[in-house]
Short mmCIF file of N, CA and C in Angstrom, two decimals:
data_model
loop_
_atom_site.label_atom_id
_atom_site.label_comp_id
_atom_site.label_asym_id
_atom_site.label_seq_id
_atom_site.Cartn_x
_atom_site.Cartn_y
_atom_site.Cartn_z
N UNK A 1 113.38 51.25 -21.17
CA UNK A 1 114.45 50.55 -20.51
C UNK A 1 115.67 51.47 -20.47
N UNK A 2 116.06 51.79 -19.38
CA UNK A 2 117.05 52.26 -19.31
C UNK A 2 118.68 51.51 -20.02
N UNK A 3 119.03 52.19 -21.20
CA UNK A 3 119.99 51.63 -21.77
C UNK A 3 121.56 51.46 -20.67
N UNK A 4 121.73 52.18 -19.85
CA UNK A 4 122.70 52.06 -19.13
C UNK A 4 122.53 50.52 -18.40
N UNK A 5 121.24 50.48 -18.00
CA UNK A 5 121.20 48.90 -17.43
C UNK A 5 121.11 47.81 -18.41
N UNK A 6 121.08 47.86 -19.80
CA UNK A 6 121.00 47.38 -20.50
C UNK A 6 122.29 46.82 -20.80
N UNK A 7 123.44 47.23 -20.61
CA UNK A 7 124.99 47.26 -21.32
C UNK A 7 125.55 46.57 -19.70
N UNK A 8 124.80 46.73 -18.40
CA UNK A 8 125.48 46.23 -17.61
C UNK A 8 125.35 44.88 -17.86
N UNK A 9 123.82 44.25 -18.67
CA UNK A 9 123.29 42.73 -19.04
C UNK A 9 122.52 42.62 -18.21
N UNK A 10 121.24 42.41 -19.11
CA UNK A 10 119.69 41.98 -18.54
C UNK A 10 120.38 40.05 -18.00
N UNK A 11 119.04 39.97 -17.34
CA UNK A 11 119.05 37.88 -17.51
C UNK A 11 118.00 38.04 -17.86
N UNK A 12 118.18 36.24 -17.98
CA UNK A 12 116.98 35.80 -18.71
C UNK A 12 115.69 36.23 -18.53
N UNK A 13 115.15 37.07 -17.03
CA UNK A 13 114.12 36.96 -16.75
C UNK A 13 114.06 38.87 -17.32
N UNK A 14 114.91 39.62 -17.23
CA UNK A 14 114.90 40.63 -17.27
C UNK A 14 114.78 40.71 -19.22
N UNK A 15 114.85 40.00 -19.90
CA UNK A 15 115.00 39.85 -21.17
C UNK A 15 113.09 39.73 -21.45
N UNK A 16 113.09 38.46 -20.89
CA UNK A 16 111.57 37.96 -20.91
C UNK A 16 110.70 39.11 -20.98
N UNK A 17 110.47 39.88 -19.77
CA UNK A 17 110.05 41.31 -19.76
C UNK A 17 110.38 42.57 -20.97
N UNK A 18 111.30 42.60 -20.89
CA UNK A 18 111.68 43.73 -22.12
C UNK A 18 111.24 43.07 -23.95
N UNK A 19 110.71 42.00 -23.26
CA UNK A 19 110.45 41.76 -24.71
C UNK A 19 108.64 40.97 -24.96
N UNK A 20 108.40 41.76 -23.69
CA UNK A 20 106.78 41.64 -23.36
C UNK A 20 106.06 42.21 -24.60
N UNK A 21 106.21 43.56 -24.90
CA UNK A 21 105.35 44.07 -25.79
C UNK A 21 105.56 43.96 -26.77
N UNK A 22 106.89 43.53 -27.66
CA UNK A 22 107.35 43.26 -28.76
C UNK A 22 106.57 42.10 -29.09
N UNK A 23 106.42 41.36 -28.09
CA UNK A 23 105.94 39.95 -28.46
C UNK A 23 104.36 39.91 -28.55
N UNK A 24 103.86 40.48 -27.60
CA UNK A 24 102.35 41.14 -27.53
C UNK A 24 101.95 41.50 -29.32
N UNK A 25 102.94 42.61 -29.58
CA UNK A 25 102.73 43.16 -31.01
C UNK A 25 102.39 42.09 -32.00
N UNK A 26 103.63 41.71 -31.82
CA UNK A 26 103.89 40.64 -33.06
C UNK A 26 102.48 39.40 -33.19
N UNK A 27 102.38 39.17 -31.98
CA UNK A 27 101.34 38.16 -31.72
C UNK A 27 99.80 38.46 -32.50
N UNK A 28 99.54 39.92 -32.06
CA UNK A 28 98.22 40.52 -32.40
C UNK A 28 98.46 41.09 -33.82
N UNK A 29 99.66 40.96 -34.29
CA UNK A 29 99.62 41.46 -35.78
C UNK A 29 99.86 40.84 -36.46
N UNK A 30 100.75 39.72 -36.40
CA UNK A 30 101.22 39.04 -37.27
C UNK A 30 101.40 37.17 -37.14
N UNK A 31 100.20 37.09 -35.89
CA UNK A 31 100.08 35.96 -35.57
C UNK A 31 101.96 34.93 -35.92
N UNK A 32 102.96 36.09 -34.76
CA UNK A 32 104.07 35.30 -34.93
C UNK A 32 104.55 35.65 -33.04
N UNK A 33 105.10 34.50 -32.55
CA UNK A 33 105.84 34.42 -31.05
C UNK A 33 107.32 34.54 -31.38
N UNK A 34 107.69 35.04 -30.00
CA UNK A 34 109.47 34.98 -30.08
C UNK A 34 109.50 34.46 -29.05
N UNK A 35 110.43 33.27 -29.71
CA UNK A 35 110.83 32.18 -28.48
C UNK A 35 111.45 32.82 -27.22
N UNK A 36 110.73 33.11 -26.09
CA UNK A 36 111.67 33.62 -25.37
C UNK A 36 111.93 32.64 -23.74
N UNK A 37 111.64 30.99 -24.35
CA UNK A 37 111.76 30.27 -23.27
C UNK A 37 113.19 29.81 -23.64
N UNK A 38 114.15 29.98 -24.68
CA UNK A 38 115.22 29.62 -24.99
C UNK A 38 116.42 30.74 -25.15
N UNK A 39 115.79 32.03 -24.42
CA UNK A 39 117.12 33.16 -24.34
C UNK A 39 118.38 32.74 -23.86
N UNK A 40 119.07 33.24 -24.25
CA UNK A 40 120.59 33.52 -23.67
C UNK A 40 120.83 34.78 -23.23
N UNK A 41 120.95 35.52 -22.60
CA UNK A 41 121.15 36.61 -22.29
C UNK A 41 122.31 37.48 -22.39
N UNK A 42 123.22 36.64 -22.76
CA UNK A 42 124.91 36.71 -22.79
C UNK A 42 124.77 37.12 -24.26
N UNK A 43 124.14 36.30 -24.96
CA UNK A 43 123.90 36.81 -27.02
C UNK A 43 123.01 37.80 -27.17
N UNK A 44 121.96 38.21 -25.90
CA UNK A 44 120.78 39.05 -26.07
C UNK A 44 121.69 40.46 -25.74
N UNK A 45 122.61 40.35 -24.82
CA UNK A 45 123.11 41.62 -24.61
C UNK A 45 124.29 41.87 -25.50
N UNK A 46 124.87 40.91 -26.20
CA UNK A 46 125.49 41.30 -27.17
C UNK A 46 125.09 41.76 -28.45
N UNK A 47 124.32 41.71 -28.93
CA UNK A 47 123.01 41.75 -29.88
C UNK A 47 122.71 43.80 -29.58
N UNK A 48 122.09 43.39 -28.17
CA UNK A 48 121.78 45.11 -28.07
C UNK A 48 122.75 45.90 -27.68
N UNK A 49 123.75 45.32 -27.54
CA UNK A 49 124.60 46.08 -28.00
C UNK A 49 125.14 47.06 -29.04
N UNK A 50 125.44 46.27 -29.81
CA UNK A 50 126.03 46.09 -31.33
C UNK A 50 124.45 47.03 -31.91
N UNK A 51 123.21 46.47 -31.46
CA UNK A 51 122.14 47.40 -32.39
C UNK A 51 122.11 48.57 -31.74
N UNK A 52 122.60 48.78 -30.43
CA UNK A 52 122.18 50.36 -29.81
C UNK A 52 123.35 50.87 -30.43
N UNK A 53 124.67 50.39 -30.85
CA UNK A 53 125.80 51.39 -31.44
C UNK A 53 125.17 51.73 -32.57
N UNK A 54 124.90 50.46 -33.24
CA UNK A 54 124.52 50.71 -34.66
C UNK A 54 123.40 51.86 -35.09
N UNK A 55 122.60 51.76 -34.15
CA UNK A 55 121.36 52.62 -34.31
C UNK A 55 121.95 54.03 -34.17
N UNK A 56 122.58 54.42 -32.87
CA UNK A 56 123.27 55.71 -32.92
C UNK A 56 124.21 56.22 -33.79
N UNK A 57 124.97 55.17 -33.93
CA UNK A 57 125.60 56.14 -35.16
C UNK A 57 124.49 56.23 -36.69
N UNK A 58 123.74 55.67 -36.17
CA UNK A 58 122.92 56.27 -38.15
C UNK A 58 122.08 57.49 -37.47
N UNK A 59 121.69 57.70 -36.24
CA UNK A 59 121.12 59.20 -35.45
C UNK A 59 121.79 59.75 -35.76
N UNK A 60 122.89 59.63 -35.32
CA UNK A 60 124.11 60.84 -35.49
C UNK A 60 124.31 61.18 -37.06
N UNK A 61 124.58 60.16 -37.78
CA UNK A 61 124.28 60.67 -39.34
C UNK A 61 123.41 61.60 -39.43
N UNK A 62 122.29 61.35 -39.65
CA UNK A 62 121.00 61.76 -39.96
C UNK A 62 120.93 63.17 -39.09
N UNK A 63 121.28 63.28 -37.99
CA UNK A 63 121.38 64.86 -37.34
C UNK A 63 122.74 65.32 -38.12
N UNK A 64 123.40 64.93 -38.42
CA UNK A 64 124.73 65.67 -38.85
C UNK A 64 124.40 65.89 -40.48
N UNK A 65 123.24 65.36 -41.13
CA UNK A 65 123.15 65.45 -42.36
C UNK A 65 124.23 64.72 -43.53
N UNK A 66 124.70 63.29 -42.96
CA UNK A 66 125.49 62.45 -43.63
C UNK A 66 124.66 61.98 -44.84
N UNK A 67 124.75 61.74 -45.98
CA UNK A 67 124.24 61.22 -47.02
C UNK A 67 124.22 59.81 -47.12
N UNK A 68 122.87 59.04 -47.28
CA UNK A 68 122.99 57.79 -47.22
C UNK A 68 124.04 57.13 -48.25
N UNK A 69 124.93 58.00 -49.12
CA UNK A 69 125.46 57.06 -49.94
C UNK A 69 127.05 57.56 -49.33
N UNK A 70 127.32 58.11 -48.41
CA UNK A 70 128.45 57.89 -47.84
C UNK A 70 129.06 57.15 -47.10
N UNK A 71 130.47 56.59 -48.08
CA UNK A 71 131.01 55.21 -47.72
C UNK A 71 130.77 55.38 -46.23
N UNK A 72 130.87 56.12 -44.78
CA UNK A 72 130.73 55.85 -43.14
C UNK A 72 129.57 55.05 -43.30
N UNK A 73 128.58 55.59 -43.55
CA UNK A 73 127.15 55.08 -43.45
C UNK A 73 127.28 53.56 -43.58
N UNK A 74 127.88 53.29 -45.32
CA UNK A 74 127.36 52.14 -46.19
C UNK A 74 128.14 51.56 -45.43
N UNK A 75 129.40 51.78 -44.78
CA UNK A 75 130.12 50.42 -44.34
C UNK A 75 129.84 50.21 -42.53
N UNK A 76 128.96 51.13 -41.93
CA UNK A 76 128.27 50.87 -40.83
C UNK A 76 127.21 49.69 -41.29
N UNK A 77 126.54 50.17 -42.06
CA UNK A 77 125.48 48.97 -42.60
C UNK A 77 126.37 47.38 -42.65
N UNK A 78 127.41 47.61 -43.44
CA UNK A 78 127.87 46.79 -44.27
C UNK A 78 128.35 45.82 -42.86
N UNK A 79 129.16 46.03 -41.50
CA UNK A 79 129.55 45.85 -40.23
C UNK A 79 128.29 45.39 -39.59
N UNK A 80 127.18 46.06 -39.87
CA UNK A 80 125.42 45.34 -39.00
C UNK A 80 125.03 44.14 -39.45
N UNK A 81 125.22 44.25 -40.98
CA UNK A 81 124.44 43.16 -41.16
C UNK A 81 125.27 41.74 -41.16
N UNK A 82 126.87 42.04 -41.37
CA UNK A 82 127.98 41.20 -41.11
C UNK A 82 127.47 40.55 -39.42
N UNK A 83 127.57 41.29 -38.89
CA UNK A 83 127.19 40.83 -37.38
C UNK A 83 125.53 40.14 -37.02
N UNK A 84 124.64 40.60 -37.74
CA UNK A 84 123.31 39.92 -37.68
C UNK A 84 123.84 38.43 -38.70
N UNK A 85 124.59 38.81 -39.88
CA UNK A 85 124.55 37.13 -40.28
C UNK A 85 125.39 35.93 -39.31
N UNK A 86 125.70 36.43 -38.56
CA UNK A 86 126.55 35.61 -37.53
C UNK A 86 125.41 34.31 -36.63
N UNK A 87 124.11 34.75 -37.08
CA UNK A 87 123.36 33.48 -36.25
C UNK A 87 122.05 33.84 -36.97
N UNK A 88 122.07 34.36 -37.98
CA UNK A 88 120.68 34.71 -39.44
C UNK A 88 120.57 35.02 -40.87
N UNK A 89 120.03 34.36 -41.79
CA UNK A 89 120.13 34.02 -42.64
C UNK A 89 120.07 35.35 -43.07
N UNK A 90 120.96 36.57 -43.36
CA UNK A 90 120.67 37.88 -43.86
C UNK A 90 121.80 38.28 -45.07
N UNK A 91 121.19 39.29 -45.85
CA UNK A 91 122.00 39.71 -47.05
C UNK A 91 121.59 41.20 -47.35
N UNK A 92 122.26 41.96 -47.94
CA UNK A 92 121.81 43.11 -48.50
C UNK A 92 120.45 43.35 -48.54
N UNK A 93 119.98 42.70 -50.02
CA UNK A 93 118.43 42.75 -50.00
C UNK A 93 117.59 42.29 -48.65
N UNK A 94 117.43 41.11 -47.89
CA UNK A 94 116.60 40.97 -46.68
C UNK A 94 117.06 42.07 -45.58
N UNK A 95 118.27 42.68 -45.43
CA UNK A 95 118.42 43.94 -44.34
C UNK A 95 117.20 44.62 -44.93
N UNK A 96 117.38 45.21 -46.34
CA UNK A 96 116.57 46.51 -46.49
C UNK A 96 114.94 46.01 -46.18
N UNK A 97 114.75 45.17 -46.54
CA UNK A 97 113.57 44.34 -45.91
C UNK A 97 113.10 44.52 -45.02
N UNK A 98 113.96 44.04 -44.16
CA UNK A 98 113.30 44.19 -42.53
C UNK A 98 113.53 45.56 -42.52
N UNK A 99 114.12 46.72 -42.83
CA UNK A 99 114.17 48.03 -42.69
C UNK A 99 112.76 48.97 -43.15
N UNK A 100 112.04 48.19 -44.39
CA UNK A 100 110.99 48.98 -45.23
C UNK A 100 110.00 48.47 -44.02
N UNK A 101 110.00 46.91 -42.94
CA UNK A 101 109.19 46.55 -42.53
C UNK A 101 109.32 47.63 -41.45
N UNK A 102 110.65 47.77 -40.81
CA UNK A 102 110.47 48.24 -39.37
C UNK A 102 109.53 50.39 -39.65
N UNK A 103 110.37 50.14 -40.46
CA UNK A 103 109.77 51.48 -41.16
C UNK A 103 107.66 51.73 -41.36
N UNK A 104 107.29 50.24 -41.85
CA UNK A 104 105.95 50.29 -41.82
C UNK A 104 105.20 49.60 -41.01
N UNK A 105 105.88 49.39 -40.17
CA UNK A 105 105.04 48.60 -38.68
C UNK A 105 104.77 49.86 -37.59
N UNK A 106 104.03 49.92 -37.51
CA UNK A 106 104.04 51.46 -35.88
C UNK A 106 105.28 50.82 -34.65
N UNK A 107 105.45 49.75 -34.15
CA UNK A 107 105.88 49.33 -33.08
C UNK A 107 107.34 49.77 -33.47
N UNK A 108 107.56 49.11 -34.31
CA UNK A 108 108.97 49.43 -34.60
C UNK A 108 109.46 50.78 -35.31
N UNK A 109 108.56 51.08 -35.70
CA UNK A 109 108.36 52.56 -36.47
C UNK A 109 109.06 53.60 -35.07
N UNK A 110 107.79 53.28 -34.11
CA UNK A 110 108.13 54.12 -33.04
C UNK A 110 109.29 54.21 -32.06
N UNK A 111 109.91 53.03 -32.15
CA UNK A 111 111.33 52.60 -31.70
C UNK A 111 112.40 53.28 -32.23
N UNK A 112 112.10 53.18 -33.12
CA UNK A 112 113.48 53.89 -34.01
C UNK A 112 112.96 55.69 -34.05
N UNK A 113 111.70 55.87 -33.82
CA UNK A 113 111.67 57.30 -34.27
C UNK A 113 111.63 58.00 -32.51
N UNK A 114 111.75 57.35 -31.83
CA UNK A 114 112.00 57.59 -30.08
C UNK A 114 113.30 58.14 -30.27
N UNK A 115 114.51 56.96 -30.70
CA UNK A 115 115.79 57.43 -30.79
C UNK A 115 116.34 58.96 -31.45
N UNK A 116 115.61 58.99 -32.67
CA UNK A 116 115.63 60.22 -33.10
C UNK A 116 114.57 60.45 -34.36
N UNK A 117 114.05 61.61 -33.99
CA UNK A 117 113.23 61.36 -35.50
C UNK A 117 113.72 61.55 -36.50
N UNK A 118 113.12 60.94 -37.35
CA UNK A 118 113.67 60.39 -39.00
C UNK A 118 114.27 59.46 -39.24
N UNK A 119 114.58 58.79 -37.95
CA UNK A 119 115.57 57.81 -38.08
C UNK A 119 115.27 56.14 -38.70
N UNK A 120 113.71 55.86 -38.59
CA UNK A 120 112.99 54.65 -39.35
C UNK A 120 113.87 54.87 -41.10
N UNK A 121 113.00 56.48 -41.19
CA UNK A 121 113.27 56.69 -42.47
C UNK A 121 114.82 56.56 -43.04
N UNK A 122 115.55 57.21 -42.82
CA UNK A 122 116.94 57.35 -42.91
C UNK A 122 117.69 55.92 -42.49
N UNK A 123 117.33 54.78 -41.93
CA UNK A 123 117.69 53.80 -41.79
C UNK A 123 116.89 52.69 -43.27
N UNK A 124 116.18 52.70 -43.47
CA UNK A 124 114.95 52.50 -44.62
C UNK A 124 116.13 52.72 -45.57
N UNK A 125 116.14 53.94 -46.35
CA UNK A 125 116.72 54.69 -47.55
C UNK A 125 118.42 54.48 -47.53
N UNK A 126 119.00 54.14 -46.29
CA UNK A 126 120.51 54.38 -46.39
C UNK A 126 120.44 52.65 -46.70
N UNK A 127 119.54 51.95 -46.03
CA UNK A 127 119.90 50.15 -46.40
C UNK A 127 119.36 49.88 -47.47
N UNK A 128 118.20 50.38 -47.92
CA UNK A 128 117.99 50.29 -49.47
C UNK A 128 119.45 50.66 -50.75
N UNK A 129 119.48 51.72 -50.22
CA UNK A 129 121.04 52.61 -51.27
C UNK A 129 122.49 50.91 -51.09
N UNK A 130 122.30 50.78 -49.44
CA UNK A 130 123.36 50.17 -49.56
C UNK A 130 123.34 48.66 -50.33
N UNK A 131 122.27 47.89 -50.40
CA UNK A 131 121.91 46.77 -50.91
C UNK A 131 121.81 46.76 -52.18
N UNK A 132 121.51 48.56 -53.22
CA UNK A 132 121.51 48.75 -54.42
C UNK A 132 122.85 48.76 -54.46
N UNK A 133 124.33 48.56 -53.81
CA UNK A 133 125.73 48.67 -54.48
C UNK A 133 125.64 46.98 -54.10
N UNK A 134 125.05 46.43 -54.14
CA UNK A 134 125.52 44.80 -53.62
C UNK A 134 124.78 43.89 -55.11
N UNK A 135 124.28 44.17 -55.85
CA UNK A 135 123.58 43.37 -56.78
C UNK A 135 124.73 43.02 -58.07
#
């Protein structure tokens, strides 16, 4: 998907599609659906938003050789997951969660390692570090 058309805002139907194979995945692996007869598209593009910044600046870390325990990093995290709890039950520990998952699923594995490689990993290890200053 071209991210430039992405930021102009998918609709609903253009959402439906982009989230064909995600849902395909999930279905054949984990016997789970994503509701996608109840999108908003207005929250879907705000959403990929906020995750395409988020994602790039931890690329850009990770090529610049930022250390996952540097406060930029931890308080990028700290700003993601603030914004994912805005409509999901999330905390330190469940970020790094879904991070070890996206990290050991191929689908999502490959998503994040498209953007840049290493970047599953380095997203994995910097939300782990950051959830170890939250206990």
């Amino acid at each position: 998907m071209d991210a430039a058309k992405m930021f102009e805002g998918l609709n609903k139907e253009e959402w439906e599609r982009a989230l064909e194979a995600q849902n395909e995945h999930l279905q054949e692996n984990y016997n789970y659906q994503l509701d996608t007869e109840h999108l908003d598209p207005i929250e879907m593009n705000k959403k990929a938003e906020e995750a395409a910044a988020f994602l790039q600046f931890m690329a850009t870390a990770l090529k610049d050789n930022v250390s996952v325990n540097d406060d930029k990093v931890l308080k990028a995290i700290e700003q993601h997951v603030q914004f994912l709890g805005q409509d999901q039950d999330i905390d330190a520990r469940s970020f790094a969660h879904q991070s070890r998952f996206y990290l050991s699923d191929e689908f999502h594995r490959t998503m994040l390692e498209a953007q840049q490689t290493g970047l599953s990993y380095y997203v994995c290890i910097a939300a782990k570090n950051y959830a170890s200053t939250k206990k």
